[in-house]
Coordinates of C-alpha atoms and ligand atoms in Angstrom, one line a residue:
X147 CA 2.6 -23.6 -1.9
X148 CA 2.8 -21.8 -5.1
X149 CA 2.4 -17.7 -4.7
X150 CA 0.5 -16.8 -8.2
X151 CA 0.4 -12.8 -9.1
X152 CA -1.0 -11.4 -12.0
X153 CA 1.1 -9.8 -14.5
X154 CA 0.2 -6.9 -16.2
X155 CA 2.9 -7.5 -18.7
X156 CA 0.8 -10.9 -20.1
X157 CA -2.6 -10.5 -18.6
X158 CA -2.2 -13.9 -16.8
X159 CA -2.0 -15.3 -13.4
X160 CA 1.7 -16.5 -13.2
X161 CA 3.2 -18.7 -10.7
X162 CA 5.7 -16.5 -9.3
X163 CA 9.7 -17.4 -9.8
X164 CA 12.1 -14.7 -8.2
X165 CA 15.4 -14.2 -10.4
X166 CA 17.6 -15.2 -6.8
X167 CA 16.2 -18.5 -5.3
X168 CA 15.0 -17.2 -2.1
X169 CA 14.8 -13.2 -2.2
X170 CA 12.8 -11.2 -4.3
X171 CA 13.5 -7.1 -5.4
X172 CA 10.4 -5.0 -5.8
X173 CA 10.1 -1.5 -7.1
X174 CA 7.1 0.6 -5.8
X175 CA 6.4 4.3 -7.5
X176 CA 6.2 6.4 -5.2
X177 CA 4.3 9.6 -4.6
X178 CA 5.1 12.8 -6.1
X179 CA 5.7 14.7 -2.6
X180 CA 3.4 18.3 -4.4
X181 CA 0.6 17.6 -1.7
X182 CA -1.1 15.4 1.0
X183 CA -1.4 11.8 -0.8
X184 CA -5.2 11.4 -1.1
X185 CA -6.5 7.7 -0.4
X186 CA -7.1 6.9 -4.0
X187 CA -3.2 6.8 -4.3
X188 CA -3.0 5.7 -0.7
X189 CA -4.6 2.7 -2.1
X190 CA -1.7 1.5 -4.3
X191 CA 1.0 1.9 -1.2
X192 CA -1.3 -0.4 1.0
X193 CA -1.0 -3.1 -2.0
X194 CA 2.6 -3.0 -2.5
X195 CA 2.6 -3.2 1.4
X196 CA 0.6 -6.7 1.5
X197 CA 2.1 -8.1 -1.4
X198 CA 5.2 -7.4 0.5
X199 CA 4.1 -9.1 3.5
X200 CA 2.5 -12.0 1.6
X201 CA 6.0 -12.6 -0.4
X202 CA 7.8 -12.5 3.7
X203 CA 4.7 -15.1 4.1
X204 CA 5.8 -17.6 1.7
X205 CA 9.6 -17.2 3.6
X206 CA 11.2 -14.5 0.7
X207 CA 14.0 -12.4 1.7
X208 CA 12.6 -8.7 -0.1
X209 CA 14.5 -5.6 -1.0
X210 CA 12.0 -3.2 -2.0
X211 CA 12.7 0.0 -3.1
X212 CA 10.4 3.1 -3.0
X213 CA 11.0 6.2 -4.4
X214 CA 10.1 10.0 -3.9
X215 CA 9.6 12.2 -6.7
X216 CA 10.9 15.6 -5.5
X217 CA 11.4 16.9 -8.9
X218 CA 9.0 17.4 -11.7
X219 CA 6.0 19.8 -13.2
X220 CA 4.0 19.7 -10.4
X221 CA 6.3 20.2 -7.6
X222 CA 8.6 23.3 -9.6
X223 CA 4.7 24.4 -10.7
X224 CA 3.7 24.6 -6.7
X225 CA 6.7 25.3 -4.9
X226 CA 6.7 28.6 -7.1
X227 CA 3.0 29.3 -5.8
X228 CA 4.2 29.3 -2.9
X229 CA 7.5 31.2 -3.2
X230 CA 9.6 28.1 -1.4
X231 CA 12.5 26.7 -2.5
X232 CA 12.1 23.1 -3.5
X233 CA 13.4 21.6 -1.2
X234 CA 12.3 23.4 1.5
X235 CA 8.6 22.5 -0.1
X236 CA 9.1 19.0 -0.9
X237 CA 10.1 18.3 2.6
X238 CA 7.0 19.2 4.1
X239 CA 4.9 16.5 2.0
X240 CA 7.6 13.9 2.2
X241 CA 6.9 14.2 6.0
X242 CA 3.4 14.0 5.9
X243 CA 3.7 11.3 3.6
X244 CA 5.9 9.5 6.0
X245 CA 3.1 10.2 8.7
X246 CA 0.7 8.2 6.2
X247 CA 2.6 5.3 6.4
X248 CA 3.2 5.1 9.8
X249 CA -0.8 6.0 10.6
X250 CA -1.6 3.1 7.9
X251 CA 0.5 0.6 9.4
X252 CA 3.0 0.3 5.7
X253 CA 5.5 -1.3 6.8
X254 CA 9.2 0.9 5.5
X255 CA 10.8 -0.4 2.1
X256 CA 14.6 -0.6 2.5
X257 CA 15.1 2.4 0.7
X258 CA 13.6 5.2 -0.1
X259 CA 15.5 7.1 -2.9
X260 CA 14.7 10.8 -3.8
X261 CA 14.8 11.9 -7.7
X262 CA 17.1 14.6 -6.9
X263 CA 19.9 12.7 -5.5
X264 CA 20.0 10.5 -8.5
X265 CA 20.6 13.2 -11.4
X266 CA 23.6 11.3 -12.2
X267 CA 22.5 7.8 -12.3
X268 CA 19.8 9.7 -14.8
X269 CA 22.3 11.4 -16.9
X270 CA 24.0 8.0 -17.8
X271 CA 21.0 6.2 -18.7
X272 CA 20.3 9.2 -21.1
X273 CA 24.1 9.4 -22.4
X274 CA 24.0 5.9 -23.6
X275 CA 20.8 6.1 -25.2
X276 CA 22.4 9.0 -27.0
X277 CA 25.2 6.9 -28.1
X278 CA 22.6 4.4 -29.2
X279 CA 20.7 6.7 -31.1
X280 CA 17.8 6.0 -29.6
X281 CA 17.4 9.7 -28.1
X282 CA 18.2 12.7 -30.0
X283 CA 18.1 16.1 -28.8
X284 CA 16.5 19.3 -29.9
X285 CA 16.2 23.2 -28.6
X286 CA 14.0 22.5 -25.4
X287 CA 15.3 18.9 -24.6
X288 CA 16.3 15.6 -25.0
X289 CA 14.0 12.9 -26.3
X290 CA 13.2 8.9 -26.5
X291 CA 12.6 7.7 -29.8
X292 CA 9.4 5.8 -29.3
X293 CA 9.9 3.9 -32.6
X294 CA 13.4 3.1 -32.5
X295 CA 12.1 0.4 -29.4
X296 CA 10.3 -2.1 -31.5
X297 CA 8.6 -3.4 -27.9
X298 CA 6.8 -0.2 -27.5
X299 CA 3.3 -0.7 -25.9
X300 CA 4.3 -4.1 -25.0
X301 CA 3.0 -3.2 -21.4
X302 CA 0.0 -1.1 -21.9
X303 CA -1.0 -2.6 -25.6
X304 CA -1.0 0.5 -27.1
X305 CA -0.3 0.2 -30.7
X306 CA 1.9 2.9 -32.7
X307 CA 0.4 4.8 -35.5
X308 CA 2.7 4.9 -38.1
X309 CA 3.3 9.0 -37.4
X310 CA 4.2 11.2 -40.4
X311 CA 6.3 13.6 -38.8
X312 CA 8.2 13.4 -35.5
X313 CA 5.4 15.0 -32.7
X314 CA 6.5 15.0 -29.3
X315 CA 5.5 15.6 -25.3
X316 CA 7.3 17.5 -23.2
X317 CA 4.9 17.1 -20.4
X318 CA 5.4 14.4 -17.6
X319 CA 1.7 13.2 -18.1
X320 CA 0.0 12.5 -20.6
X321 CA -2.8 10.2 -21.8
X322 CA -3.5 7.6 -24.5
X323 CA -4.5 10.2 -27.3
X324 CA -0.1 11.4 -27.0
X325 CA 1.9 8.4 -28.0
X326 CA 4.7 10.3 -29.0
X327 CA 8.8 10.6 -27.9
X328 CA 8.8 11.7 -24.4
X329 CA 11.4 14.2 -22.8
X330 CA 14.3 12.3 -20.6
X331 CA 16.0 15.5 -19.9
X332 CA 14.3 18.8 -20.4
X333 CA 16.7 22.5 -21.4
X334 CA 16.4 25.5 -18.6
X335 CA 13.6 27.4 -19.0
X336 CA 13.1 31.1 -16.7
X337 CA 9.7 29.2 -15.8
X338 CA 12.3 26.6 -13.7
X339 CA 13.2 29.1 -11.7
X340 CA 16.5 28.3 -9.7
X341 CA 15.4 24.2 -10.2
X342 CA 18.3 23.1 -12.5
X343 CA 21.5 20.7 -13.0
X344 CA 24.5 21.7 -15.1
X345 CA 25.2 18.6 -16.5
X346 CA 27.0 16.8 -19.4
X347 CA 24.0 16.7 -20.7
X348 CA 23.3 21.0 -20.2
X349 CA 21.8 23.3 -18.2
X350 CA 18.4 21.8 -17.1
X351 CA 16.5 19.1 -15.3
X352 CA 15.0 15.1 -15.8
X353 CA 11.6 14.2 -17.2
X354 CA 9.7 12.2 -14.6
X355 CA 9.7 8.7 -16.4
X356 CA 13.9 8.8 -16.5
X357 CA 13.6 9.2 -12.6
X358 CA 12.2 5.3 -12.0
X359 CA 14.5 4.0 -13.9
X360 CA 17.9 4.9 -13.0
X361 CA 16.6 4.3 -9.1
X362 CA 15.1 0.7 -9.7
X363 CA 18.1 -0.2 -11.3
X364 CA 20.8 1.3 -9.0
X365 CA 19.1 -0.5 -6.0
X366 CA 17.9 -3.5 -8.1
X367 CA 20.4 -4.2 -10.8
X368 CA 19.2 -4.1 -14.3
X369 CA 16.6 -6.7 -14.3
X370 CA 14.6 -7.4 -11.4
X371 CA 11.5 -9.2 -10.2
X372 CA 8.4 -7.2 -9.3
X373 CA 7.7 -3.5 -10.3
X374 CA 3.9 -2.1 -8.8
X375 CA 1.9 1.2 -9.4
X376 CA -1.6 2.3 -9.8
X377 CA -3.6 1.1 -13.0
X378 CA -3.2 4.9 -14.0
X379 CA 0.6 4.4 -14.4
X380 CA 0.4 1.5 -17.0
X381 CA 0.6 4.2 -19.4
X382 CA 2.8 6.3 -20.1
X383 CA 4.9 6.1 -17.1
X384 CA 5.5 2.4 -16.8
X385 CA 5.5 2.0 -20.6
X386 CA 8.6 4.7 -21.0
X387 CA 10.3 3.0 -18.1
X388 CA 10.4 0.0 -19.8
X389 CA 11.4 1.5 -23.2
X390 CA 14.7 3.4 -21.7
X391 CA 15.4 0.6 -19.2
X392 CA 15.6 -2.3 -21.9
X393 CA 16.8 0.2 -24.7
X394 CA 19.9 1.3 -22.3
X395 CA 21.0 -2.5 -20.6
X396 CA 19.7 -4.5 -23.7
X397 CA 18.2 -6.8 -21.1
X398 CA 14.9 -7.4 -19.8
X399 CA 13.9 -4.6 -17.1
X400 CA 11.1 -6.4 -15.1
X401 CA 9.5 -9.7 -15.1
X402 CA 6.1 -8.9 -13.3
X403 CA 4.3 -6.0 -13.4
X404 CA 1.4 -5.6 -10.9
X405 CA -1.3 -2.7 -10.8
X406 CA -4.1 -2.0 -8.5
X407 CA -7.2 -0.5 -9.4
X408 CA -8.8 3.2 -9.0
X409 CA -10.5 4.1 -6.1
X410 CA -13.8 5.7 -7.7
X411 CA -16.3 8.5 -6.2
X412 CA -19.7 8.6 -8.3
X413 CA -17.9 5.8 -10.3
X414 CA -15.6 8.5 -11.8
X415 CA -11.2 8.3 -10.8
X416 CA -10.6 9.8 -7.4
X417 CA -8.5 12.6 -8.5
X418 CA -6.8 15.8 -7.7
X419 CA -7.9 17.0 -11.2
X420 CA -11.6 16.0 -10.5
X421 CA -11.0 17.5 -6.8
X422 CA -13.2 14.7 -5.7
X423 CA -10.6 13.0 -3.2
X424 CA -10.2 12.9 0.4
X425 CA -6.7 12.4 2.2
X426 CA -6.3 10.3 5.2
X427 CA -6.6 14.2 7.5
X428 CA -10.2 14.1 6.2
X429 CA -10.5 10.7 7.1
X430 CA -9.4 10.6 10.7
X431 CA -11.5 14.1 11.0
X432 CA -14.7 12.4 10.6
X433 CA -13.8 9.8 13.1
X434 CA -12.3 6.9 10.9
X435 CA -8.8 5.7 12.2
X436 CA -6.4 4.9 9.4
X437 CA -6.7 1.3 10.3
X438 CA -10.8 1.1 9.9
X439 CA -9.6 2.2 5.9
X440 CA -6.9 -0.3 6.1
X441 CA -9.4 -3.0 6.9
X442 CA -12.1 -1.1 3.9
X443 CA -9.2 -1.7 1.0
X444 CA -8.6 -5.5 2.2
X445 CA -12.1 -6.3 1.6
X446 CA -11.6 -5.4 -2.1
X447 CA -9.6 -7.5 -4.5
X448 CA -6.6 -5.1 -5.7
X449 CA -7.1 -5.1 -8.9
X450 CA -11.0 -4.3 -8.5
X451 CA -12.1 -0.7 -9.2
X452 CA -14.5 0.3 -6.3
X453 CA -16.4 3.6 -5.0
X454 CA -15.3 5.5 -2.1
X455 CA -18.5 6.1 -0.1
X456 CA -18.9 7.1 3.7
X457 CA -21.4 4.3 4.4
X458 CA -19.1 1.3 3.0
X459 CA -16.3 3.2 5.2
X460 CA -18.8 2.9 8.6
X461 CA -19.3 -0.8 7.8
X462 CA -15.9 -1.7 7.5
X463 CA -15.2 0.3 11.0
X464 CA -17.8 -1.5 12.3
X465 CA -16.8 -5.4 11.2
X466 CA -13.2 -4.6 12.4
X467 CA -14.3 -3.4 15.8
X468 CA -16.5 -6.8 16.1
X469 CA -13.7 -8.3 14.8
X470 CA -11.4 -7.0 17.4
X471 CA -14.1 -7.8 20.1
X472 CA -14.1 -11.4 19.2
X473 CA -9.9 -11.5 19.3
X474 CA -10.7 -9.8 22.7
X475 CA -12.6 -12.3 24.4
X476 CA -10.3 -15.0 22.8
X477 CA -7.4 -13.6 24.6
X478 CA -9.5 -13.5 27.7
X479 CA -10.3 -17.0 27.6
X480 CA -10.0 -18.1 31.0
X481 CA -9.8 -21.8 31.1
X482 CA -6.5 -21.7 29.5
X483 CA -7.0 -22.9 25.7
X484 CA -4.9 -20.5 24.5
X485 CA -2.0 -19.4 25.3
X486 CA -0.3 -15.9 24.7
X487 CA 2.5 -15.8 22.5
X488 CA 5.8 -14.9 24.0
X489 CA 7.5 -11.5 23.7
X490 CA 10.8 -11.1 21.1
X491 CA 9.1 -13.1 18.7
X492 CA 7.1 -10.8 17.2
X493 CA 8.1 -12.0 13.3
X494 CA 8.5 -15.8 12.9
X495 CA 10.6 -16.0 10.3
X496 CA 13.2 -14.1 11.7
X497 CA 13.4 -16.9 14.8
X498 CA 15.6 -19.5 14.9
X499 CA 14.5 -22.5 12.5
X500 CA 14.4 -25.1 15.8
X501 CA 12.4 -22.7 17.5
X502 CA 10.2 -21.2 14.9
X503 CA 8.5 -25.0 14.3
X504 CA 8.3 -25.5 17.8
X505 CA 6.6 -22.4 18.1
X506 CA 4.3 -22.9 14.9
X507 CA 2.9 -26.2 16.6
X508 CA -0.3 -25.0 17.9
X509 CA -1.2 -22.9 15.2
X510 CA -4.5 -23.8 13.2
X511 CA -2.7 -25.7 10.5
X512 CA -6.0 -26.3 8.6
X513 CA -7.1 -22.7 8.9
X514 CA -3.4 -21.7 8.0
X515 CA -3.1 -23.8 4.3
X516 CA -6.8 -22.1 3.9
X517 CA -5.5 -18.5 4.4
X518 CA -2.0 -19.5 2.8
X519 CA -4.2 -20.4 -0.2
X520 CA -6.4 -17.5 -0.9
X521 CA -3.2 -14.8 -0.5
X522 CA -1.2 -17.2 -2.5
X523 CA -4.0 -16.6 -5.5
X524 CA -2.9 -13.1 -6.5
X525 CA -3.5 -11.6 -3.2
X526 CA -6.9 -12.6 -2.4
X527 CA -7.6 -10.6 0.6
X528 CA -11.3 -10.6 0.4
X529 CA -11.3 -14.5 0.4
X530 CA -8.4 -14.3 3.2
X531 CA -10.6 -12.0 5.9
X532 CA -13.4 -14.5 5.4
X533 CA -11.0 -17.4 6.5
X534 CA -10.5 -15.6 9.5
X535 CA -14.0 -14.5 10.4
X536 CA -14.9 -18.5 9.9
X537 CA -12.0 -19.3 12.1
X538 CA -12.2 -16.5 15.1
X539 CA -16.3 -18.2 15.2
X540 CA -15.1 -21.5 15.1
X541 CA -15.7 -22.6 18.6
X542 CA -13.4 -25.9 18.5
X543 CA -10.8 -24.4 16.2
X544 CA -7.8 -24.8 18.1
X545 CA -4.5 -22.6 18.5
X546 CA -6.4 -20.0 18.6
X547 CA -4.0 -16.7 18.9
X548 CA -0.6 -18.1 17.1
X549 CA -3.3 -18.3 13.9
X550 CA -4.7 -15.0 14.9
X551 CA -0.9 -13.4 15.0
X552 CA 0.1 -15.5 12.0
X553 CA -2.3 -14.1 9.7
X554 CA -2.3 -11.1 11.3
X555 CA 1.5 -10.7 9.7
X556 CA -0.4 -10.7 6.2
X557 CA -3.2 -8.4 6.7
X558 CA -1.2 -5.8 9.3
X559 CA -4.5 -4.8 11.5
X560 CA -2.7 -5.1 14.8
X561 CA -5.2 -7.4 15.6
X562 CA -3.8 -8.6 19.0
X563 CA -3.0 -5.4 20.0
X564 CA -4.8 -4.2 23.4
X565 CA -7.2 -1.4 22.6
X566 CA -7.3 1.5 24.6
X567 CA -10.8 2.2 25.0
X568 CA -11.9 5.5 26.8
X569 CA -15.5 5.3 28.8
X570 CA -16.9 8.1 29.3
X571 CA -17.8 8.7 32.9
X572 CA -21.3 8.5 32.3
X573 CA -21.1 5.0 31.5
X574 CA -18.6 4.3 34.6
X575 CA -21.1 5.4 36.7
X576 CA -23.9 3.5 35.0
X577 CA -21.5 -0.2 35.5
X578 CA -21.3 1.1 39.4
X579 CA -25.1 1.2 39.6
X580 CA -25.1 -2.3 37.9
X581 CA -22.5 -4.1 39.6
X582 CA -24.2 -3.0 42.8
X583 CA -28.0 -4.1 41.2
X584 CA -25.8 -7.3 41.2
X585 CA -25.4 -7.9 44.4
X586 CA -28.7 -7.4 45.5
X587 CA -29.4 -9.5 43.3
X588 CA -31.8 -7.3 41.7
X589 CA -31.4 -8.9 38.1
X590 CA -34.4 -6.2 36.2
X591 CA -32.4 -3.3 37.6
X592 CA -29.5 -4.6 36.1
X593 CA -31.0 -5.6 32.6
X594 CA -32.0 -2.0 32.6
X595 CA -28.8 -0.5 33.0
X596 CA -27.1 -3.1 30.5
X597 CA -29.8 -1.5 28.0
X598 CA -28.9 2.1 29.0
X599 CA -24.7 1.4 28.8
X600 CA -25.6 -0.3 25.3
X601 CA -27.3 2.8 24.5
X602 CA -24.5 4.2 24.9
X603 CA -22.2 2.2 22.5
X604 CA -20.6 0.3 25.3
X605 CA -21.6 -3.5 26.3
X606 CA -21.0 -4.8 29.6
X607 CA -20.0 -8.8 30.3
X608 CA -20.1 -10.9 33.3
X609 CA -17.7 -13.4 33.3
X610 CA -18.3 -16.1 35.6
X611 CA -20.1 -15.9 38.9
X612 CA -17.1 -13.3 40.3
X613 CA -18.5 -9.5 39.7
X614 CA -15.5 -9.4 36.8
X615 CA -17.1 -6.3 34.8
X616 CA -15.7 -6.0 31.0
X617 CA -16.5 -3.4 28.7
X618 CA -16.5 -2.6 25.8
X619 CA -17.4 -0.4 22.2
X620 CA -19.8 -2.2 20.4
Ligands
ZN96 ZN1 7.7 5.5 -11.2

């Protein structure tokens, strides 16, 4: 089956072709390690992490790359704030950020590259586009020539005012209203502090955009198939990289481009600036585990722009958990429909060929082509979640837990998992007094305490005629 993305690059649904029959390299930007990631950015990590499982789906070998940004205005800015070294500040968001992913179920790109152990890879990219005269330099830095690339805005479909004199940004970020050369490598300043490189190229340190480019490429060779980011870094970040990546090879840099969509609050950008955002701390404080968020952003198409509200959060807690209470009783089917999938197999296409079809007979082929289909169409997650609910309610549907495990791969809920549930000793005293109602046979007594224990967000089950007692959060 065909796996169609949209590309940002032609604002079409492609039909995806890796460069290398069979493997595919992907490029992820990631987080600038200043601060806790909030889950507005959080968002674009869990995207990149199911586009990676859906291409491992559809049998892809993937290298993806991720990289750190350890190096830039934000991070000298708050280091100094702080009066750490930084390194020695970087390191502590790098690990929480590492803690995110873990917590979030990502699963770990192959590599993941820091900006300040690639200062030479950097240096060369800038060297030859100084040969090229396409950057010059001046006092404070070195600088792309926007309109010596003729491709410029190619990406973001920005179009270049014809500028009377040469203005230019020294900033990292900047918005729509700046189209002008942006710094590669920017001269020592006092305000750097002791953050500098003595280089070739002088005394001083990269501009952020320079940083994605000599990493993708080292780990990725110069043209490669899948770069992602938020929507916010169509412009300028992802434009630039394009502009010094194809200005310095002469070849094409990526061939799809894919970009998820803001996480809103009062329809407005969840933001640092706006301080409107919430990091996945604040999340777990308020009772959410990271996985009930997981489940939130899969019931949202990617590229879809939604609000972050509390009450959408509690509904998506709440479908998983049924969810996960259907899958439960599934795997406690006793009369032997379904049958557990054995250990060491955990991922299918790392099996042996002769085994991995054995294994797959028994799955729910039908229910399979219908999931296959909606991830296959540019990720379709929302469409893909409802395929399972229809299937885990589907009383004849055969195959039951392979299905369950196979999709599972895509989505990354740990849906099989057993769930450790704590009851309270309240409510284990309470299934006492009911399982002894039981047995007198004293059926209102019991219907009373079932009330009570549900009360109490548990349910209790009796399965069979033997006094098997199962409970569980509702
Ligand atoms: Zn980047």
């Amino acid at each position: 089956m065909t796996l169609k993305l949209y590309n940002t690059l032609t604002r079409k649904k492609e039909t995806f072709k890796p460069i290398h029959k069979g493997k595919v390299g992907m490029y992820v930007c990631g987080p600038t390690i200043y601060n806790y990631i909030h889950i507005g950015n959080l968002r674009a990590y869990l995207i990149a992490d199911i586009l990676r499982r859906v291409l491992k789906f559809n049998k892809y070998n993937v290298k993806e790359i991720m990289n750190l940004t350890d190096v830039d205005d934000k991070t000298i800015r708050d280091s100094q704030k702080q009066n750490k070294s930084l390194k020695e500040f970087t390191a502590i968001y790098e690990k929480g950020f590492l803690e995110d992913i873990k917590l979030m179920n990502l699963e770990m790109p192959e590599k993941m590259p820091k900006a300040t152990e690639h200062i030479n890879e950097m240096v060369e990219i800038i060297k030859k586009l100084l040969d090229k005269k396409i950057a010059y330099k001046t006092e404070d830095g070195i600088y792309f020539s926007i309109r010596k690339f003729k491709d410029y805005g190619k990406l973001s479909k920005i179009k270049l005012k014809k500028l009377k004199t040469r203005a230019r940004i020294m900033k990292d970020e900047y918005d729509k209203q700046n189209v002008n050369d942006f710094a590669l490598w920017k001269f020592y300043t006092e305000e750097d502090g002791d953050v500098f490189w003595e280089t070739e190229l002088g005394k001083g340190r990269p501009g952020w955009h320079i940083e994605c480019s000599a990493m993708s490429m080292k780990y990725l060779g110069k043209h490669f198939d899948i770069h992602t980011g938020g929507e916010d870094l169509i412009f300028p970040h992802h434009e630039n990289e394009i502009a010094q990546s194809e200005c310095a090879t002469g070849k094409k840099y990526v061939n799809y481009w894919l970009h998820n969509g803001w996480v809103l609050v009062n329809n407005k950008k969840m933001s640092k600036s706006l301080g409107n955002f919430y990091n996945l701390r604040d999340i777990i404080e308020q009772g959410y585990s990271a996985f009930d968020l997981r489940y939130f952003y899969l019931t949202k198409n990617y590229r879809q722009r939604f609000n972050f509200t509390w009450q959408n959060l509690k509904s998506s807690k709440i479908a998983l958990q049924r969810l996960k209470n259907i899958i439960s009783e599934i795997k406690d089917d006793k009369n032997g429909r379904h049958r557990h999938i054995p250990k060491g197999h955990e991922n299918l296409f790392e099996a042996p060929k002769n085994f991995r079809k054995k294994f797959l007979q028994g799955a729910n082929e039908i229910y399979l082509k219908e999931f296959e289909k909606a991830i296959n169409d540019d990720l379709n997650t929302p469409k893909a979640l409802q395929v399972l609910w229809n299937f885990v309610r589907d009383e004849k549907a055969e195959g039951k837990l392979k299905t369950i495990k196979k999709m599972d791969e895509v989505f990354g809920l740990d849906l099989l998992k057993k769930e450790k549930i704590e009851i309270p000793k309240g409510v284990k005293k309470l299934v006492k007094e009911r399982e002894d109602a039981r047995k007198k046979k004293n059926w209102k007594k019991a219907d009373e305490l079932r009330n009570k224990i549900k009360k109490l967000g548990f349910s209790v089950e009796d399965v069979e005629e033997k006094s098997v007692v199962r409970i569980k959060k509702v």
